[in-house]
Short mmCIF file of C-alpha atoms in Angstrom, two decimals:
data_model
loop_
_atom_site.label_atom_id
_atom_site.label_comp_id
_atom_site.label_asym_id
_atom_site.label_seq_id
_atom_site.Cartn_x
_atom_site.Cartn_y
_atom_site.Cartn_z
CA MET A 1 16.69 3.67 -1.12
CA GLU A 2 14.81 7.01 0.44
CA GLU A 3 11.55 6.87 1.91
CA ILE A 4 8.71 9.94 0.33
CA LEU A 5 6.01 11.72 2.74
CA ILE A 6 2.81 13.58 1.60
CA GLU A 7 2.36 16.98 2.68
CA CYS A 8 -1.97 18.15 2.36
CA SER A 9 -1.55 21.69 3.22
CA PRO A 10 -4.37 21.82 3.56
CA GLY A 11 -6.05 18.48 1.63
CA VAL A 12 -5.48 16.70 -1.54
CA SER A 13 -6.59 15.70 -5.13
CA GLY A 14 -4.81 13.98 -7.73
CA ASP A 15 -3.47 16.21 -9.58
CA MET A 16 -1.96 18.32 -6.73
CA LEU A 17 -0.29 15.26 -6.19
CA LEU A 18 0.71 13.69 -9.66
CA GLY A 19 2.27 17.75 -9.91
CA ALA A 20 3.50 16.79 -7.28
CA PHE A 21 5.20 13.55 -7.91
CA TYR A 22 6.33 15.82 -11.90
CA ASP A 23 8.44 18.70 -9.70
CA LEU A 24 9.82 15.80 -8.09
CA GLY A 25 12.05 15.02 -11.29
CA VAL A 26 9.03 12.01 -12.72
CA PRO A 27 9.40 12.78 -16.23
CA LYS A 28 6.60 13.17 -18.08
CA ASP A 29 7.47 10.72 -20.75
CA GLU A 30 7.04 7.37 -17.83
CA ILE A 31 3.89 9.21 -17.44
CA GLU A 32 2.28 9.50 -20.49
CA LYS A 33 4.21 5.71 -21.53
CA LYS A 34 2.22 3.88 -18.98
CA LEU A 35 -1.57 5.30 -19.79
CA ALA A 36 -0.07 4.18 -23.32
CA CYS A 37 -1.04 0.84 -22.28
CA PHE A 38 -4.15 1.93 -21.63
CA GLY A 39 -4.99 3.18 -25.33
CA LEU A 40 -5.46 6.43 -23.98
CA GLU A 41 -3.26 7.73 -25.34
CA ASN A 42 -5.39 10.02 -27.93
CA LEU A 43 -7.55 11.40 -25.66
CA TYR A 44 -6.13 14.31 -23.82
CA TYR A 45 -3.18 16.46 -23.71
CA LEU A 46 -1.92 16.37 -20.84
CA ASN A 47 0.91 19.60 -19.49
CA PHE A 48 1.73 20.23 -16.67
CA ARG A 49 3.06 23.79 -16.17
CA GLU A 50 4.69 26.57 -13.86
CA SER A 51 2.58 28.20 -11.92
CA GLN A 52 1.47 30.87 -7.75
CA ASN A 53 -0.78 29.85 -4.97
CA CYS A 54 -0.96 32.79 -2.73
CA SER A 55 2.56 33.68 -3.74
CA ILE A 56 4.83 29.98 -3.27
CA ARG A 57 5.68 28.50 -6.91
CA GLY A 58 5.09 25.25 -8.03
CA ILE A 59 3.31 22.19 -10.76
CA LYS A 60 -0.62 22.50 -11.49
CA VAL A 61 -2.12 19.49 -13.66
CA ASP A 62 -3.71 20.98 -17.69
CA VAL A 63 -5.30 17.74 -18.75
CA GLU A 64 -7.33 18.61 -22.20
CA LYS A 65 -10.02 16.34 -23.44
CA VAL A 66 -9.50 15.59 -26.65
CA ASP A 67 -13.55 13.41 -25.93
CA GLN A 68 -15.52 15.43 -22.82
CA SER A 69 -18.24 12.68 -23.47
CA THR A 70 -17.73 9.95 -22.41
CA LYS A 71 -17.70 7.89 -18.73
CA ARG A 72 -16.90 5.09 -17.97
CA ASP A 73 -17.81 2.38 -15.52
CA TRP A 74 -16.25 0.42 -13.26
CA LYS A 75 -16.78 -2.22 -15.19
CA GLY A 76 -15.18 -0.71 -18.54
CA ILE A 77 -11.67 0.75 -16.83
CA LYS A 78 -11.89 -3.08 -15.04
CA HIS A 79 -11.20 -4.57 -18.64
CA LEU A 80 -8.03 -0.80 -19.13
CA ILE A 81 -7.43 -2.96 -16.07
CA LEU A 82 -6.51 -6.29 -17.19
CA LYS A 83 -6.17 -5.64 -20.72
CA ALA A 84 -2.86 -2.92 -20.55
CA GLN A 85 0.67 -4.05 -21.54
CA LEU A 86 2.66 -3.63 -17.79
CA GLU A 87 4.66 -4.67 -14.79
CA GLU A 88 2.23 -6.57 -12.31
CA GLN A 89 3.11 -4.36 -9.46
CA LEU A 90 1.99 -0.72 -11.01
CA LYS A 91 -1.76 -2.92 -12.17
CA LYS A 92 -2.18 -3.52 -9.29
CA ARG A 93 -1.90 -0.42 -7.87
CA ILE A 94 -4.16 1.05 -10.44
CA TYR A 95 -6.28 -1.62 -10.30
CA GLU A 96 -6.79 -0.96 -6.42
CA VAL A 97 -7.80 2.52 -5.96
CA PHE A 98 -9.87 2.03 -8.82
CA GLU A 99 -11.75 -0.61 -6.71
CA SER A 100 -11.09 1.31 -3.74
CA LEU A 101 -13.73 3.45 -5.07
CA ALA A 102 -16.00 1.10 -6.60
CA ILE A 103 -16.42 -0.32 -4.08
CA ALA A 104 -17.59 3.56 -1.68
CA GLU A 105 -18.93 4.27 -3.97
CA GLY A 106 -20.76 1.22 -4.10
CA ARG A 107 -21.59 1.54 -0.89
CA VAL A 108 -22.74 4.46 -0.70
CA HIS A 109 -25.91 4.28 -3.53
CA GLY A 110 -26.36 0.94 -2.33
CA ILE A 111 -25.26 -1.23 -5.56
CA ASN A 112 -22.84 -4.27 -6.58
CA PRO A 113 -19.77 -2.38 -6.99
CA GLU A 114 -19.37 -3.76 -10.42
CA GLU A 115 -22.62 -1.43 -11.52
CA VAL A 116 -20.95 1.57 -10.51
CA HIS A 117 -20.89 4.59 -12.43
CA PHE A 118 -17.90 6.35 -11.84
CA HIS A 119 -19.61 9.83 -13.20
CA GLU A 120 -16.52 12.39 -12.36
CA ILE A 121 -13.78 9.37 -11.52
CA GLY A 122 -14.20 7.70 -14.52
CA ALA A 123 -13.62 10.69 -16.77
CA ILE A 124 -10.23 10.72 -18.98
CA ASP A 125 -8.89 13.11 -16.53
CA SER A 126 -8.87 11.28 -12.88
CA LEU A 127 -7.58 8.64 -15.13
CA VAL A 128 -4.58 10.43 -16.03
CA ASP A 129 -4.52 11.32 -12.23
CA ILE A 130 -4.74 8.05 -10.68
CA ILE A 131 -1.84 5.80 -13.42
CA GLY A 132 0.14 9.30 -13.17
CA VAL A 133 0.56 9.05 -9.07
CA CYS A 134 0.71 4.83 -9.56
CA THR A 135 3.62 5.51 -12.16
CA SER A 136 5.13 7.86 -9.59
CA ILE A 137 4.85 5.39 -7.01
CA GLU A 138 6.66 2.86 -9.14
CA TYR A 139 8.77 4.67 -10.69
CA LEU A 140 10.19 6.66 -7.48
CA LYS A 141 10.47 2.89 -5.64
CA PRO A 142 10.03 4.41 -1.99
CA LYS A 143 11.69 1.87 1.17
CA LYS A 144 7.49 3.05 2.11
CA VAL A 145 5.17 6.03 2.17
CA PHE A 146 4.74 8.62 4.83
CA CYS A 147 1.49 11.08 4.92
CA ASN A 148 0.27 13.97 7.97
CA GLU A 149 -3.59 13.70 8.77
CA PRO A 150 -5.01 15.41 5.35
CA THR A 151 -8.20 17.72 5.57
CA LEU A 152 -11.76 18.04 4.59
CA GLY A 153 -13.46 21.34 4.22
CA ARG A 154 -17.35 22.42 4.33
CA GLY A 155 -19.53 23.42 2.46
CA PHE A 156 -21.52 21.55 -1.24
CA ILE A 157 -20.12 20.25 -4.48
CA LYS A 158 -21.87 20.38 -7.78
CA ALA A 159 -21.95 17.30 -9.31
CA ASP A 160 -23.84 14.27 -11.26
CA HIS A 161 -26.42 13.43 -8.62
CA GLY A 162 -25.97 16.90 -7.51
CA LYS A 163 -25.27 19.73 -4.88
CA LEU A 164 -22.71 17.08 -2.84
CA SER A 165 -22.67 18.20 1.59
CA VAL A 166 -18.54 18.39 2.00
CA PRO A 167 -16.82 16.11 2.75
CA SER A 168 -18.21 14.19 0.15
CA PRO A 169 -20.13 10.55 0.76
CA ALA A 170 -17.32 8.34 -0.91
CA VAL A 171 -14.67 10.27 0.71
CA ILE A 172 -16.62 9.41 4.04
CA GLU A 173 -16.87 5.92 3.45
CA LEU A 174 -13.65 5.50 1.87
CA LEU A 175 -11.59 7.59 5.19
CA ARG A 176 -14.17 4.95 7.53
CA LYS A 177 -13.09 1.39 5.18
CA LYS A 178 -9.24 2.56 5.56
CA ASN A 179 -9.70 3.91 9.62
CA ILE A 180 -7.86 7.30 8.43
CA LYS A 181 -8.41 10.01 10.44
CA VAL A 182 -8.55 13.45 10.04
CA ILE A 183 -8.13 16.93 11.09
CA SER A 184 -10.35 18.87 11.40
CA ASN A 185 -8.86 22.38 12.76
CA ILE A 186 -9.64 24.27 9.47
CA ASP A 187 -12.47 22.26 8.15
CA SER A 188 -13.70 26.75 8.26
CA ILE A 189 -12.49 26.18 4.85
CA GLU A 190 -15.42 26.72 2.09
CA GLY A 191 -14.40 24.28 -0.42
CA GLU A 192 -13.68 20.46 -0.59
CA LEU A 193 -9.92 20.53 0.07
CA SER A 194 -9.59 16.50 -0.55
CA THR A 195 -11.11 15.07 -3.64
CA PRO A 196 -12.29 11.16 -3.76
CA THR A 197 -9.32 10.22 -6.47
CA GLY A 198 -6.92 12.16 -3.83
CA ILE A 199 -8.29 10.21 -0.86
CA ALA A 200 -8.72 7.03 -2.73
CA LEU A 201 -4.38 7.31 -3.93
CA LEU A 202 -4.30 8.35 0.29
CA CYS A 203 -5.81 4.82 1.38
CA ASN A 204 -3.42 2.29 -1.07
CA LEU A 205 -0.36 4.47 -1.09
CA VAL A 206 0.32 5.41 1.88
CA GLU A 207 2.00 3.59 4.05
CA SER A 208 1.72 5.14 7.84
CA PHE A 209 0.10 7.87 8.63
CA GLN A 210 2.32 8.97 11.40
CA ILE A 211 4.86 11.52 9.93
CA PRO A 212 8.49 10.93 11.25
CA TYR A 213 9.59 11.99 14.30
CA LYS A 214 13.26 12.96 12.84
CA TYR A 215 14.02 13.03 8.63
CA SER A 216 16.70 15.04 6.19
CA ILE A 217 15.32 15.66 3.28
CA ASP A 218 16.96 15.43 0.06
CA SER A 219 14.21 17.46 -2.83
CA TYR A 220 10.50 18.17 -2.57
CA GLY A 221 7.68 18.72 -5.29
CA VAL A 222 4.54 20.75 -5.02
CA GLY A 223 1.73 20.99 -6.87
CA LEU A 224 -0.44 23.30 -6.43
CA GLY A 225 -4.40 22.73 -6.95
CA ASN A 226 -7.69 25.14 -8.88
CA LEU A 227 -9.46 26.19 -5.71
CA ASN A 228 -8.21 29.75 -4.08
CA LEU A 229 -8.12 29.61 -0.79
CA PRO A 230 -6.88 31.86 2.08
CA CYS A 231 -3.99 30.15 2.73
CA PRO A 232 -1.18 28.46 0.25
CA ASN A 233 -3.58 25.49 -2.18
CA LEU A 234 -0.74 22.83 -2.09
CA VAL A 235 0.05 19.20 -2.47
CA ARG A 236 4.18 19.23 -1.27
CA VAL A 237 5.95 15.44 -2.36
CA LEU A 238 9.44 15.65 -0.06
CA LYS A 239 12.18 12.36 -0.72
CA ILE A 240 13.29 11.72 2.65
CA ASN A 241 15.33 9.31 5.16
CA SER A 242 14.59 8.76 8.24
CA SER A 243 16.50 7.29 11.12
CA ASP A 244 16.97 4.33 13.40
CA GLU A 245 16.34 6.76 16.59
CA ASN A 246 13.43 8.60 14.82
CA LEU A 247 11.05 4.25 14.26
CA ILE A 248 12.39 3.94 18.01
CA TYR A 249 10.74 6.92 19.53
CA GLN A 250 7.24 6.19 17.38
CA ASN A 251 6.64 2.39 17.49
CA ASN A 252 7.81 1.59 20.96
CA SER A 253 8.67 -2.32 21.03
CA PRO A 254 6.17 -3.69 21.40
CA ARG A 255 4.27 -2.76 18.70
CA TYR A 256 0.17 -2.43 18.07
CA GLU A 257 -1.11 -2.72 15.65
CA GLU A 258 -4.52 -3.96 13.39
CA ILE A 259 -4.51 -8.10 10.87
CA CYS A 260 -6.75 -9.38 9.37
CA VAL A 261 -7.67 -12.75 9.23
CA GLN A 262 -9.18 -15.18 7.10
CA GLU A 263 -10.75 -18.85 6.97
CA ALA A 264 -12.10 -21.42 5.44
CA TRP A 265 -13.15 -25.00 4.89
CA ILE A 266 -12.30 -27.12 2.40
CA ASP A 267 -12.95 -30.51 1.36
CA ASP A 268 -13.22 -31.72 -2.17
CA GLN A 269 -9.42 -29.93 -3.30
CA THR A 270 -6.48 -32.66 -3.81
CA SER A 271 -3.07 -31.32 -0.85
CA GLU A 272 -1.22 -30.87 -3.71
CA GLU A 273 -4.16 -27.82 -5.08
CA LEU A 274 -4.08 -26.67 -1.64
CA ALA A 275 -0.69 -26.69 -0.92
CA ASN A 276 0.23 -24.29 -4.53
CA LEU A 277 -2.81 -22.43 -2.77
CA ILE A 278 -0.61 -22.43 0.55
CA GLU A 279 2.04 -20.81 -1.95
CA GLN A 280 0.36 -18.59 -3.08
CA PHE A 281 -0.54 -16.91 -0.31
CA ARG A 282 2.74 -16.25 1.14
CA LYS A 283 3.98 -14.94 -2.47
CA GLU A 284 1.41 -12.37 -1.72
CA GLY A 285 1.80 -10.95 1.56
CA ALA A 286 0.99 -13.16 2.98
CA TYR A 287 2.46 -12.84 7.16
CA ASP A 288 1.36 -16.38 8.47
CA VAL A 289 -0.79 -19.49 6.38
CA SER A 290 -0.82 -22.67 8.91
CA SER A 291 -3.13 -25.62 7.34
CA GLN A 292 -4.92 -28.54 9.19
CA THR A 293 -6.25 -31.86 8.78
CA ILE A 294 -10.76 -31.77 9.82
CA ASN A 295 -13.72 -33.45 9.88
CA MET A 296 -15.89 -32.09 8.10
CA LYS A 297 -19.42 -33.04 7.79
CA LYS A 298 -20.42 -36.30 6.22
CA ASN A 299 -17.24 -37.21 7.44
CA ARG A 300 -15.02 -35.96 4.72
CA ILE A 301 -11.67 -35.24 6.04
CA GLY A 302 -11.49 -31.92 4.82
CA PHE A 303 -8.91 -28.01 5.38
CA SER A 304 -8.78 -25.81 7.81
CA ILE A 305 -7.23 -23.58 5.73
CA GLN A 306 -6.27 -19.45 8.16
CA VAL A 307 -4.39 -16.84 6.64
CA ILE A 308 -2.69 -13.95 8.96
CA LEU A 309 -2.52 -10.86 6.21
CA PRO A 310 -2.13 -6.79 5.84
CA ILE A 311 -4.94 -4.98 6.44
CA LYS A 312 -4.68 -3.34 3.75
CA LYS A 313 -3.60 -6.52 1.52
CA GLN A 314 -7.74 -7.91 2.59
CA GLU A 315 -9.76 -6.90 -0.22
CA TYR A 316 -6.57 -8.10 -2.66
CA PHE A 317 -6.89 -11.86 -0.59
CA ARG A 318 -10.67 -11.84 -1.41
CA LYS A 319 -10.14 -12.40 -4.67
CA LEU A 320 -7.21 -14.89 -4.26
CA TRP A 321 -9.34 -17.94 -2.33
CA PHE A 322 -12.15 -17.34 -5.32
CA GLU A 323 -10.34 -17.96 -7.93
CA PHE A 324 -7.18 -19.88 -6.43
CA SER A 325 -10.02 -22.32 -4.37
CA THR A 326 -12.70 -23.53 -4.84
CA THR A 327 -14.53 -22.57 -1.47
CA ILE A 328 -17.73 -20.95 -1.65
CA GLY A 329 -17.04 -18.68 1.39
CA PHE A 330 -14.04 -18.25 4.26
CA ARG A 331 -14.65 -16.43 7.11
CA GLU A 332 -13.05 -12.34 7.90
CA ARG A 333 -12.18 -11.35 10.46
CA ILE A 334 -10.01 -8.42 12.11
CA GLN A 335 -7.65 -9.01 15.02
CA ALA A 336 -5.30 -6.71 17.16
CA ARG A 337 -1.45 -8.61 18.01
CA TRP A 338 1.45 -7.06 20.28
CA ILE A 339 5.13 -7.63 18.43
CA LEU A 340 8.65 -6.41 18.47
CA LEU A 341 11.09 -4.13 17.41
CA ARG A 342 12.63 -6.31 14.64
CA ARG A 343 14.65 -6.15 11.38
CA LYS A 344 17.29 -9.08 9.23
CA GLY A 345 20.84 -7.94 8.81
CA GLU A 346 24.61 -9.78 7.94
CA CYS A 347 27.31 -10.15 10.49
CA LEU A 348 30.69 -11.29 8.56
CA THR A 349 31.80 -14.43 11.01
CA THR A 350 34.25 -17.51 9.76
CA PHE A 351 31.49 -19.55 7.94
CA GLY A 352 31.60 -15.82 5.29
CA LYS A 353 28.56 -13.69 5.48
CA VAL A 354 25.49 -15.29 7.95
CA LYS A 355 21.55 -13.60 7.43
CA PHE A 356 20.91 -12.65 10.91
CA LYS A 357 17.13 -11.22 12.37
CA GLN A 358 17.74 -8.31 15.15
CA SER A 359 14.60 -7.86 17.58
CA MET A 360 13.93 -6.08 20.85
CA LYS A 361 13.10 -6.04 23.74
CA PRO A 362 10.35 -3.39 25.52
CA ASN A 363 13.29 -2.34 27.97
CA GLY A 364 15.67 -1.70 24.91
CA THR A 365 17.37 -5.21 24.54
CA ILE A 366 17.93 -6.30 21.02
CA TYR A 367 18.26 -10.20 21.21
CA MET A 368 19.90 -11.11 17.57
CA LYS A 369 20.04 -14.91 16.00
CA PRO A 370 21.29 -16.29 12.80
CA GLU A 371 18.25 -17.68 10.57
CA ASN A 372 17.60 -20.71 10.17
CA ASP A 373 18.49 -21.46 6.80
CA GLU A 374 21.53 -20.01 6.84
CA ILE A 375 21.84 -22.98 9.36
CA LEU A 376 20.90 -25.38 7.57
CA ARG A 377 22.60 -24.00 4.78
CA LEU A 378 26.31 -24.30 6.63
CA GLN A 379 25.36 -27.74 8.08
CA ILE A 380 24.90 -29.18 4.44
CA GLU A 381 28.02 -26.89 3.15
CA ASN A 382 30.73 -27.87 6.53
CA ASN A 383 29.31 -31.34 7.40
CA LYS A 384 28.58 -29.64 10.88
CA THR A 385 26.67 -30.15 13.70
CA ALA A 386 23.49 -27.11 13.63
CA GLU A 387 24.84 -27.04 17.01
CA GLU A 388 28.38 -26.22 16.00
CA VAL A 389 26.98 -24.21 13.66
CA ARG A 390 25.52 -21.44 16.07
CA ASN A 391 28.61 -22.39 18.60
CA ILE A 392 31.54 -21.09 14.91
CA ILE A 393 28.94 -18.35 14.59
CA THR A 394 28.31 -16.77 17.75
CA GLU A 395 32.33 -17.08 18.66
CA THR A 396 32.93 -15.12 15.71
CA ARG A 397 30.69 -12.64 14.53
CA GLU A 398 31.19 -9.41 13.76
CA GLU A 399 29.33 -6.61 14.21
CA PHE A 400 25.67 -6.76 12.39
CA LYS A 401 24.54 -4.47 9.05
CA ALA A 402 21.39 -3.91 8.92
CA PHE A 403 18.89 -4.43 5.75
CA GLU A 404 16.21 -2.74 6.31
CA ASP A 405 14.81 -0.06 9.21
CA TRP A 406 13.30 -1.09 12.21
CA LYS A 407 9.82 -2.42 11.78
#
């Protein structure tokens, strides 16, 4: 499975990303099929055309709006997303992009995100861009999405709110919330180099803003922007393959990362319901979940539920708490952790293929052990003790074959 590298050269917008993905090979029919699930098929005409910018070829996206008067708010867009007949992963991607925009706009204007009117972002062309780019990611199914840090530009733009300075308030809030670094060495260029839609897509779809140290390029697509700049105004999307050497170079072992910890004390749910809640957290991508009994007010026996999760999922998990538990509030904090690089794979043994996990010590030594579920399975199948199974595996295992890169 290949990886995706997005090159913002110099900035990024939704239509430039969409054009690059189309140029990379995402079919127009696939994009329009997903847009039809939202009931938007009669509100626009979508056209991809080859053009040039500073003598560099690429794809320009033209969205002809049939109805230019409709301005949608977050409530209306949320309703469109939730009722759309889409794959759950794609629906989740689209929802998270729009939700991040709503939260950013709400903070900027000092209102509840539910009350946010998107203005330009709610227009049909922005809906096409966001749904189209999320569809492209889901169609390509990359192993990982990389991107360089974007640049923002300077000056002023005209908006429904009047004249706004560049970068726009929504862009600043999105970058602050996701703690994404930007590059300022060509911010002297006049104009909005990165739009709120483009930044929101990067914030939600990109998994690493560290470009791989070494990689090979399989293919690429180029999307062109509308601004006439002193340099080519384009976004490139590349299909790449990076190596273990690259990942080890970039991510020393142990690796530092920030995580989110959410916790609630609950005394009015059954143990069966809480077991389902914990299982739901794990299913949705929590790193780990723990629970313990505690004495709460009025001498009630309750449960402390603590969830460790990726930073990018903290907003989604907030909804899970209120949807699947009876809690009326929970605590949340950002912490840091140091973790050894690890990867999963398998080895051929006397028992057949056995799943293993490797971890890399700070000195580069690789430690490997079979998965505990495999030990239990082989105990039952062969009527042997855990120690006997481990000894046989150690004596007969062959070369480790990785299922994934170091991470």
